[in-house]
Every structure is written in structure tokens, then in C-alpha cells.
Short mmCIF file of C-alpha atoms in Angstrom, two decimals:
data_model
loop_
_atom_site.label_atom_id
_atom_site.label_comp_id
_atom_site.label_asym_id
_atom_site.label_seq_id
_atom_site.Cartn_x
_atom_site.Cartn_y
_atom_site.Cartn_z
CA MET K 1 0.15 0.30 -0.03
CA THR K 2 1.37 3.46 -1.09
CA ASN K 3 2.11 6.27 1.37
CA HIS K 4 -1.03 8.30 -0.02
CA GLN K 5 -3.30 4.84 0.15
CA ASN K 6 -2.19 4.78 3.94
CA SER K 7 -2.92 8.23 4.58
CA SER K 8 -6.40 7.95 3.14
CA LYS K 9 -7.20 4.48 4.81
CA GLU K 10 -6.10 6.36 8.42
CA ALA K 11 -8.18 9.55 7.57
CA ALA K 12 -11.22 7.41 6.60
CA SER K 13 -10.54 5.40 9.97
CA ARG K 14 -10.50 8.46 12.16
CA GLY K 15 -13.70 9.95 10.22
CA LEU K 16 -15.35 6.59 11.07
CA LEU K 17 -14.38 6.34 14.68
CA GLN K 18 -15.54 10.03 15.04
CA ALA K 19 -19.12 9.21 13.45
CA ILE K 20 -19.63 6.41 16.10
CA SER K 21 -18.45 8.53 18.84
CA ARG K 22 -21.32 10.96 18.04
CA TYR K 23 -23.72 8.04 17.63
CA LEU K 24 -22.59 6.66 21.20
CA GLY K 25 -22.80 9.89 22.72
CA SER K 26 -19.16 9.60 24.02
CA ASP K 27 -15.79 8.46 22.79
CA VAL K 28 -15.14 5.26 21.71
CA ALA K 29 -13.66 3.36 24.59
CA PRO K 30 -9.78 3.11 24.60
CA GLU K 31 -9.44 -0.81 24.09
CA TRP K 32 -12.13 -0.54 21.36
CA ARG K 33 -10.49 2.17 19.48
CA ARG K 34 -7.35 0.36 19.44
CA ALA K 35 -9.13 -2.85 18.34
CA ALA K 36 -10.81 -0.74 15.34
CA GLU K 37 -7.26 0.84 14.11
CA ALA K 38 -5.90 -2.52 14.22
CA THR K 39 -8.85 -3.91 11.99
CA PRO K 40 -9.48 -1.57 9.09
CA ARG K 41 -12.99 -2.59 7.82
CA HIS K 42 -12.28 -2.39 4.22
CA ARG K 43 -10.02 -5.38 4.82
CA PHE K 44 -13.45 -7.42 5.41
CA LEU K 45 -15.65 -6.67 2.87
CA PRO K 46 -15.99 -8.67 -0.31
CA GLY K 47 -14.90 -7.31 -3.61
CA ARG K 48 -18.68 -7.32 -4.57
CA VAL K 49 -21.19 -5.28 -2.43
CA TRP K 50 -24.99 -4.09 -2.94
CA LEU K 51 -26.03 -0.64 -2.02
CA PRO K 52 -29.31 1.09 -2.24
CA SER K 53 -30.44 2.15 -5.68
CA GLU K 54 -32.29 5.31 -6.69
CA ASP K 55 -35.66 2.80 -6.99
CA GLY K 56 -35.29 1.49 -3.69
CA GLY K 57 -33.65 -1.67 -4.71
CA LEU K 58 -30.17 -2.78 -4.71
CA GLU K 59 -27.37 -2.34 -7.25
CA ARG K 60 -23.65 -3.72 -7.56
CA CYS K 61 -20.79 -1.84 -6.24
CA ASP K 62 -17.33 -3.69 -7.56
CA ARG K 63 -14.07 -2.73 -6.02
CA GLU K 64 -12.32 -3.04 -9.44
CA ARG K 65 -14.93 -1.03 -11.48
CA GLU K 66 -15.67 1.87 -8.67
CA PRO K 67 -12.81 1.76 -6.34
CA GLU K 68 -13.52 5.01 -4.96
CA ARG K 69 -17.03 4.20 -4.11
CA TRP K 70 -16.49 0.85 -2.68
CA PHE K 71 -13.87 2.30 -0.40
CA ALA K 72 -15.92 5.11 0.68
CA THR K 73 -18.48 2.36 1.42
CA ALA K 74 -16.31 0.96 3.63
CA TYR K 75 -15.75 3.57 6.04
CA ALA K 76 -19.50 4.98 5.97
CA ASP K 77 -21.16 4.41 9.28
CA GLU K 78 -24.02 2.22 7.27
CA ALA K 79 -25.05 -1.51 7.14
CA VAL K 80 -23.25 -2.90 3.93
CA VAL K 81 -25.02 -5.87 1.94
CA THR K 82 -22.27 -8.40 1.32
CA GLN K 83 -24.52 -11.38 -0.28
CA ILE K 84 -27.96 -11.44 -1.94
CA ASN K 85 -30.23 -14.53 -2.29
CA ASP K 86 -28.07 -16.76 -0.41
CA GLY K 87 -25.18 -16.44 -2.65
CA GLN K 88 -27.26 -17.30 -5.88
CA GLU K 89 -27.33 -13.91 -7.29
CA PRO K 90 -30.13 -13.30 -9.71
CA GLU K 91 -29.76 -11.80 -13.39
CA ASP K 92 -32.51 -9.42 -12.51
CA LEU K 93 -31.49 -7.29 -9.34
CA SER K 94 -35.20 -6.40 -8.87
CA ASP K 95 -35.24 -10.03 -7.44
CA ALA K 96 -32.33 -9.16 -5.18
CA LEU K 97 -33.01 -10.17 -1.24
CA PRO K 98 -30.19 -9.35 1.21
CA SER K 99 -28.99 -12.41 3.10
CA SER K 100 -25.84 -11.17 4.61
CA SER K 101 -24.40 -8.04 5.53
CA ALA K 102 -21.76 -5.92 7.42
CA SER K 103 -23.26 -4.28 10.24
CA ALA K 104 -23.44 -0.39 10.53
CA PRO K 105 -20.02 0.40 12.68
CA SER K 106 -21.99 2.32 15.25
CA ILE K 107 -24.45 -0.82 16.11
CA VAL K 108 -21.18 -3.00 16.17
CA PHE K 109 -19.57 -0.74 18.82
CA ARG K 110 -22.76 -0.01 20.74
CA MET K 111 -23.05 -3.93 21.10
CA LEU K 112 -19.41 -4.41 22.13
CA ASP K 113 -20.08 -1.59 24.83
CA LEU K 114 -23.20 -3.42 26.02
CA LEU K 115 -21.30 -6.93 26.35
CA ASP K 116 -19.35 -5.33 29.26
CA LEU K 117 -16.35 -7.65 28.46
CA ALA K 118 -13.53 -8.08 30.64
CA PRO K 119 -9.95 -9.75 30.28
CA GLY K 120 -10.45 -13.53 30.32
CA MET K 121 -14.03 -13.56 29.19
CA ARG K 122 -15.09 -16.34 26.61
CA VAL K 123 -17.52 -15.13 23.95
CA LEU K 124 -19.79 -17.06 21.39
CA GLU K 125 -20.86 -15.17 18.48
CA ILE K 126 -23.72 -16.06 16.31
CA GLY K 127 -23.28 -14.92 12.59
CA THR K 128 -19.78 -14.59 11.53
CA GLY K 129 -20.45 -12.38 8.67
CA THR K 130 -17.49 -10.81 7.18
CA GLY K 131 -15.66 -11.71 10.14
CA PHE K 132 -14.99 -8.16 11.17
CA ASN K 133 -16.72 -8.38 14.64
CA ALA K 134 -14.84 -11.66 15.56
CA ALA K 135 -11.45 -9.81 14.83
CA LEU K 136 -12.71 -6.82 17.10
CA LEU K 137 -13.44 -9.59 19.91
CA SER K 138 -10.25 -11.48 19.26
CA HIS K 139 -8.21 -8.03 19.63
CA ARG K 140 -9.70 -7.65 23.10
CA LEU K 141 -9.85 -10.95 24.26
CA GLY K 142 -7.52 -13.03 22.46
CA ASP K 143 -8.27 -15.61 19.49
CA VAL K 144 -8.63 -18.58 22.08
CA ASN K 145 -11.52 -16.72 23.60
CA VAL K 146 -13.55 -16.07 20.74
CA THR K 147 -15.80 -18.71 19.06
CA THR K 148 -17.99 -17.48 15.92
CA ILE K 149 -20.54 -19.87 14.05
CA GLU K 150 -21.99 -19.24 10.49
CA ILE K 151 -24.51 -21.27 8.70
CA ASP K 152 -23.38 -20.27 5.27
CA PRO K 153 -20.45 -22.15 3.87
CA ALA K 154 -19.50 -19.51 1.51
CA VAL K 155 -19.80 -16.67 3.94
CA VAL K 156 -17.58 -19.06 6.33
CA GLU K 157 -14.92 -19.37 3.89
CA LEU K 158 -14.54 -15.50 3.18
CA ALA K 159 -14.58 -14.77 7.15
CA ARG K 160 -11.77 -17.44 7.66
CA SER K 161 -9.94 -15.78 4.78
CA ASN K 162 -10.45 -12.22 6.41
CA LEU K 163 -9.76 -13.04 9.57
CA LYS K 164 -6.29 -15.47 8.79
CA ALA K 165 -5.17 -12.37 6.61
CA ASN K 166 -5.54 -9.88 9.52
CA GLY K 167 -3.70 -11.83 11.83
CA TYR K 168 -6.59 -13.28 13.82
CA ASP K 169 -7.20 -17.14 14.47
CA PRO K 170 -10.48 -17.38 16.55
CA THR K 171 -12.49 -20.98 16.27
CA VAL K 172 -14.67 -20.41 13.32
CA VAL K 173 -17.61 -22.98 12.96
CA CYS K 174 -19.87 -23.70 9.98
CA GLY K 175 -23.12 -24.77 11.62
CA ASP K 176 -26.54 -23.68 12.58
CA GLY K 177 -26.23 -20.83 14.97
CA SER K 178 -29.34 -21.66 16.88
CA LEU K 179 -27.85 -24.61 18.25
CA GLY K 180 -24.92 -22.65 19.72
CA TRP K 181 -21.43 -24.74 19.96
CA SER K 182 -21.33 -26.97 22.73
CA ALA K 183 -17.88 -27.99 22.38
CA GLU K 184 -16.31 -24.80 23.94
CA ALA K 185 -19.04 -23.91 26.25
CA PRO K 186 -19.86 -22.46 28.79
CA TYR K 187 -19.33 -18.82 27.86
CA ASP K 188 -19.58 -15.47 29.52
CA ARG K 189 -21.12 -14.07 26.81
CA VAL K 190 -23.30 -14.98 23.74
CA VAL K 191 -23.86 -12.25 21.21
CA ALA K 192 -25.98 -12.66 17.78
CA THR K 193 -25.43 -10.40 14.71
CA CYS K 194 -28.59 -11.40 13.36
CA SER K 195 -32.15 -11.37 14.80
CA VAL K 196 -34.45 -13.93 16.26
CA GLN K 197 -38.10 -14.49 16.87
CA HIS K 198 -37.43 -16.38 20.00
CA VAL K 199 -34.29 -16.73 21.87
CA PRO K 200 -32.71 -20.59 21.34
CA ARG K 201 -32.65 -22.42 24.59
CA THR K 202 -29.30 -23.71 24.02
CA TRP K 203 -27.87 -20.00 24.16
CA ILE K 204 -29.19 -19.88 27.66
CA GLU K 205 -27.68 -23.37 28.72
CA GLN K 206 -24.17 -22.62 27.05
CA THR K 207 -23.83 -19.49 29.05
CA ARG K 208 -22.45 -19.49 32.51
CA PRO K 209 -24.78 -18.27 35.51
CA GLY K 210 -24.06 -14.39 35.78
CA GLY K 211 -23.38 -14.48 32.04
CA ALA K 212 -25.15 -12.49 29.49
CA VAL K 213 -26.83 -13.09 26.09
CA LEU K 214 -27.18 -10.20 23.63
CA VAL K 215 -29.56 -10.75 20.68
CA PRO K 216 -31.43 -8.33 18.26
CA TRP K 217 -35.15 -9.38 18.44
CA GLU K 218 -37.82 -9.28 16.17
CA SER K 219 -41.29 -10.30 15.87
CA PRO K 220 -43.50 -11.32 12.62
CA TRP K 221 -45.06 -7.91 13.24
CA ILE K 222 -41.62 -5.47 13.44
CA CYS K 223 -38.10 -6.05 13.31
CA GLY K 224 -36.35 -3.84 16.19
CA GLY K 225 -35.23 -4.43 19.72
CA LEU K 226 -31.85 -5.33 21.09
CA LEU K 227 -32.10 -7.52 24.12
CA ARG K 228 -29.51 -7.98 26.96
CA LEU K 229 -30.64 -11.06 28.89
CA THR K 230 -28.76 -12.11 32.23
CA VAL K 231 -28.56 -15.87 32.70
CA LYS K 232 -29.17 -17.25 36.17
CA GLY K 233 -28.07 -20.24 38.05
CA ASP K 234 -31.70 -21.63 37.96
CA GLY K 235 -31.55 -22.21 34.14
CA THR K 236 -33.60 -18.88 33.65
CA ALA K 237 -32.67 -15.56 31.84
CA THR K 238 -34.16 -12.08 32.28
CA GLY K 239 -33.61 -8.74 30.77
CA ARG K 240 -34.84 -5.63 29.16
CA TYR K 241 -34.44 -3.64 25.57
CA THR K 242 -32.29 -0.92 24.64
CA ALA K 243 -32.66 1.40 21.61
CA ASP K 244 -33.91 0.02 18.44
CA SER K 245 -31.83 -1.80 16.02
CA ALA K 246 -32.78 -4.04 12.77
CA PHE K 247 -30.75 -7.10 11.70
CA MET K 248 -31.19 -9.73 9.28
CA LEU K 249 -33.17 -12.52 10.52
CA MET K 250 -31.44 -15.85 11.40
CA ARG K 251 -32.22 -17.97 8.46
CA THR K 252 -33.40 -20.73 10.64
CA HIS K 253 -36.19 -18.47 11.76
CA ARG K 254 -37.36 -17.12 8.39
CA LEU K 255 -40.82 -17.34 7.51
CA ASP K 256 -41.96 -17.65 3.81
CA LEU K 257 -45.76 -16.37 3.83
CA ARG K 258 -47.50 -15.11 0.93
CA LEU K 259 -51.18 -13.57 1.21
CA PHE K 260 -52.60 -15.14 -1.86
CA ARG K 261 -50.47 -18.36 -1.85
CA ASP K 262 -50.70 -19.55 1.88
CA VAL K 263 -53.13 -17.34 3.65
CA VAL K 264 -56.46 -15.97 1.96
CA MET K 265 -58.07 -18.80 -0.68
CA ASN K 266 -60.94 -18.66 -2.90
CA ASP K 267 -63.36 -20.73 -0.73
CA HIS K 268 -63.09 -18.41 2.45
CA VAL K 269 -66.24 -16.53 3.47
CA PRO K 270 -65.18 -13.99 5.83
CA ALA K 271 -67.40 -12.48 8.30
CA GLU K 272 -68.07 -8.55 7.62
CA SER K 273 -68.08 -5.79 10.41
CA THR K 274 -66.77 -2.24 10.85
CA THR K 275 -64.30 -0.45 12.97
CA ALA K 276 -63.61 2.99 14.12
CA ARG K 277 -60.05 2.29 14.74
CA SER K 278 -57.94 3.56 11.62
CA PRO K 279 -55.58 1.19 10.19
CA TRP K 280 -52.98 3.71 9.74
CA ALA K 281 -53.19 4.08 13.61
CA ILE K 282 -52.47 0.14 13.73
CA ALA K 283 -49.76 -0.24 11.08
CA ASP K 284 -48.38 3.07 10.18
CA SER K 285 -47.85 4.02 13.65
CA PRO K 286 -44.47 5.22 15.80
CA ILE K 287 -42.15 2.73 17.04
CA GLU K 288 -43.59 2.71 20.36
CA THR K 289 -46.84 1.26 18.94
CA GLN K 290 -45.40 -1.16 16.84
CA PHE K 291 -43.02 -2.53 19.68
CA ALA K 292 -45.92 -3.03 21.54
CA PHE K 293 -47.87 -4.90 19.24
CA GLY K 294 -44.86 -7.20 18.55
CA HIS K 295 -45.00 -8.35 22.19
CA ARG K 296 -48.49 -8.51 22.57
CA LEU K 297 -49.78 -10.27 19.40
CA GLY K 298 -46.94 -12.70 19.28
CA ASP K 299 -47.73 -14.66 15.87
CA LEU K 300 -49.59 -11.80 13.91
CA TRP K 301 -47.97 -10.06 10.78
CA TYR K 302 -49.42 -7.23 8.51
CA ALA K 303 -49.16 -6.18 4.81
CA TRP K 304 -50.37 -3.44 3.31
CA HIS K 305 -52.45 -3.41 -0.35
CA HIS K 306 -52.68 -0.40 -2.17
CA ASP K 307 -55.20 -0.24 -5.15
CA PRO K 308 -56.43 -3.76 -4.89
CA ASP K 309 -58.88 -3.39 -7.89
CA LEU K 310 -62.01 -3.44 -5.66
CA ASP K 311 -64.80 -1.26 -5.70
CA ASP K 312 -64.75 1.78 -3.24
CA VAL K 313 -61.41 0.24 -1.77
CA GLU K 314 -58.31 2.30 -2.19
CA THR K 315 -56.26 0.56 0.37
CA ARG K 316 -56.55 -2.32 2.46
CA LEU K 317 -54.54 -3.58 5.52
CA TRP K 318 -54.09 -7.45 5.92
CA VAL K 319 -53.33 -9.00 8.86
CA ALA K 320 -52.75 -12.50 9.46
CA THR K 321 -51.65 -15.54 11.81
CA THR K 322 -48.31 -17.17 10.98
CA ASP K 323 -49.78 -20.52 10.53
CA GLY K 324 -52.19 -18.74 7.87
CA GLY K 325 -55.24 -20.05 9.67
CA SER K 326 -56.93 -16.74 10.52
CA TRP K 327 -56.90 -13.33 9.08
CA ALA K 328 -58.50 -10.01 8.85
CA ALA K 329 -58.52 -7.30 6.00
CA VAL K 330 -59.72 -3.49 6.97
CA ASP K 331 -60.67 -1.38 3.83
CA SER K 332 -60.32 2.39 3.30
CA ASP K 333 -62.07 4.25 0.46
CA GLY K 334 -59.59 7.00 0.83
CA THR K 335 -61.83 9.30 2.51
CA ASP K 336 -59.61 11.61 5.14
CA ASN K 337 -60.47 11.11 8.85
CA ALA K 338 -63.28 8.53 8.01
CA GLU K 339 -65.44 7.50 10.82
CA ARG K 340 -65.81 3.93 10.24
CA TYR K 341 -63.87 1.20 8.07
CA THR K 342 -65.02 -2.08 7.06
CA VAL K 343 -63.50 -5.26 8.35
CA TRP K 344 -63.57 -8.76 7.02
CA GLN K 345 -62.41 -11.42 9.30
CA HIS K 346 -62.10 -15.44 8.63
CA GLY K 347 -60.44 -18.23 10.53
CA PRO K 348 -61.11 -19.54 14.31
CA ARG K 349 -59.27 -16.47 15.51
CA ARG K 350 -60.69 -13.01 15.25
CA VAL K 351 -57.15 -11.43 14.37
CA TRP K 352 -58.54 -7.77 14.01
CA ASP K 353 -60.20 -8.14 17.42
CA GLU K 354 -57.14 -9.15 18.92
CA VAL K 355 -55.27 -6.10 17.28
CA GLU K 356 -57.77 -3.65 18.76
CA ALA K 357 -57.55 -5.30 22.11
CA ALA K 358 -53.58 -4.67 21.97
CA HIS K 359 -53.98 -1.04 20.48
CA GLN K 360 -56.43 -0.30 23.37
CA TRP K 361 -54.06 -2.02 26.10
CA TRP K 362 -50.99 -0.09 24.85
CA LEU K 363 -53.18 3.22 25.46
CA ASP K 364 -54.49 1.89 28.55
CA ASN K 365 -50.54 1.54 29.79
CA GLY K 366 -49.33 4.94 29.00
CA ARG K 367 -48.32 4.26 25.52
CA PRO K 368 -45.09 2.25 26.49
CA GLY K 369 -41.86 2.16 24.44
CA PRO K 370 -39.23 -0.37 24.16
CA ASP K 371 -37.44 0.80 27.10
CA ARG K 372 -40.47 -0.24 29.41
CA PHE K 373 -40.52 -3.94 27.79
CA GLY K 374 -38.36 -6.94 28.91
CA LEU K 375 -38.34 -10.64 28.39
CA THR K 376 -37.74 -13.74 30.57
CA MET K 377 -36.59 -17.11 29.25
CA THR K 378 -37.41 -20.32 31.21
CA PRO K 379 -37.24 -24.02 30.49
CA GLU K 380 -40.98 -23.90 29.52
CA GLY K 381 -40.72 -20.92 27.03
CA GLN K 382 -40.37 -17.43 26.78
CA ARG K 383 -42.59 -14.44 28.69
CA ALA K 384 -42.85 -10.64 28.01
CA TRP K 385 -43.25 -8.11 30.21
CA LEU K 386 -43.92 -4.58 31.28
CA ASP K 387 -41.96 -2.64 33.76
CA HIS K 388 -41.18 -5.69 35.86
CA PRO K 389 -40.96 -9.37 35.40
CA ALA K 390 -44.04 -9.91 37.47
CA ASN K 391 -46.33 -8.32 35.14
CA SER K 392 -45.95 -10.82 32.18
CA TRP K 393 -47.60 -12.89 29.73
CA PRO K 394 -46.47 -15.77 27.56
CA LEU K 395 -44.93 -15.02 23.78
#
């Protein structure tokens, strides 16, 4: 690397650390600053990445064709898509779906802070990705104390190559992260770089009493929430959420549901009613509302249907169960501030009634945001709670 390239890299690294500090509201801790300086982010990105396009999709950015843009991407405080469609790149990028990424550096360092690490601690990382996070952990704790697991063989190969090229040698495993890695257990910390809809029991079992599990959480309703659980000696774990975050869902937790393939059938005869509750108050509302719905509604998800080619219907909100057994549709004719909306419901559950009850619960409890919610794991399952674990319900 030339002196000019070295100086550009150093300037970019300093600028990125400043951006991270602004996001955190304080300087990056000295131990993590040293790790970042020893682990240049551009060395962990593949030669081809995918960036947002003007039409809202993705477009290729190749290091050889656009070196300046690629390098700027490496040192921007943004997530970078590093794989699409599980490695099977489509000819038409309108069909591109992100399947692996490098997280935004600010969230990487926020999670490292939340881990509250000390020398000698052993860490299991779920979701190796590019290997960047494992490298930072290895710099701080030593290779022998870091185990990282990734389900995709091609991603594992890239991460191993990146780590080796940068002088790191943690234990890198190709496998299903939801199972953890018992061969190196117990761990002081387990950290996931993908979101989950339920915390795998194995992660709790492989963590020492007093240890912590840090995981991005999501539900079928909403993607967002960073959960830090403290593991207890009786096999339970409990903790609260911090500020919003969004990660790719763990592959083994994915749902492939389509309204008109899996849910709504031609022979369904829904019941008709009306509601005074606006569909936008439900599904186009602030994070506080959506986060509460994710914890109260459990297995419900929604989708908007604009211009559904129905008389007097401009927009339709669909809500359905993840097993496809029950659904509801709420219609709007486009009238501003309408007093009533038509509701159609089908199946053994009246899911729109459940949605309205959850919204009323949220209003009655003072419109709680993510910081008032928590989750407790027991051998029997997981329970969400508001303000205190005693005020809980099963998820």
C-alpha cells in the first residue's frame, strides 16, 4: 500500500471513529479504539457489495470498477449488503434480497459496549458474517477466547480468509447458530449479529450463570429491539431492551408467507363488520406502538395492499397468523379521517379484534416504548413483560 493509500485509510478510519462517537454520545472506549485501528473495515468487505439504488432496490458496487465508491462505502457508518439471495445472485436485481451484511459500525460498537467484556472472558458469536466483529473481539480477548459460528459455507470461507489475512485465529464454525456450539461452552457472553423471533434455549444453557446473552429481537409484526439477558443459576434468563436496532433474521427463523398463496383462499367466506380504529393508527404508527404490538400479538403479521382493484377500496390492510389459519382485512375508501372502516375476518381467531385489544392495552398503559419492555426465558418458554417481570404474559 502506498503512503497516499495509507494516509487515506487512516483518515477514513478516524472519520468513522468520530461518527461512531457521535452516535454513542461519547468517545469510543480506548480498548475498542485500538481494536478498530488494528482492524481496518475495508479489509473485511468482499470485492462486490450491493448498495441502495435510486429505485429503492439494490445495485452492484465492485471494487475493481468503482474503487473510490467501494472504499467510501467501507468507511461509512452504514450497513453494507455483502450477499444476496443466499449467494445465488439473480440476473435481474429487482429480485435481489439481502441475505448477509456487514452491520453499521455504530451498532457494532454499541453492542460491544453492551457486552461489558473483561479480560479472560469467553464469547460465542452467532453470525460470523465478514469476520469483522470476531476480529474486534479477538483483538480484545485473544483468539482462544472467541468462537464464532455461521450457517453459510461461502460466508464462512470469506470470514476465515479475512481473519487469517489480518492476523486473527478465533474458532470459526460452519453450522446452525441456533444450536450454539457446545464444544467450547460455557461462555461468559453470547452475542448474535442476526435477529431472532425466539431466543434459542441452547444459548441460555451454554452461558455461565451471571453471564449475558445479547441478541437483536424481532417478531412477525416488527423488526427491532436489542435484548440483553442475564443468565441465572436456575436456568432462567431475564433482561430489558435498549434502543431500536434492525438486523437480518436468522435463516432458521425465516417465514416464507404470501397472502394469496398461503393465507387467503378463494373458498373463504369472511365475516363482515366495521371498526372506528384507523388501519394507519395500527400499521403506520410510531415505533412505540409497533414494538408493543410485536409483544402483545405474538404470531400476527401484516401487509398493505394499495389499489386492490376492488370497488370503493383504495387501500386494504391485511393481518394474518403465521400459520395462515386466520386473517383479517380492513378497507379504506380514501376518505380522510373516516369514522368507520369495513372489516373482513376469517378463521377460528378474530385477529382484528386481537389487534384492537392490543392497541387499547397500549393506550391504557401509558403508550409504553421499548425501554419499558423486557423478556424472561425459562425452560418452558419465553414471557414478555412490562416494567417488571411480575407483569408478564407468554409469547
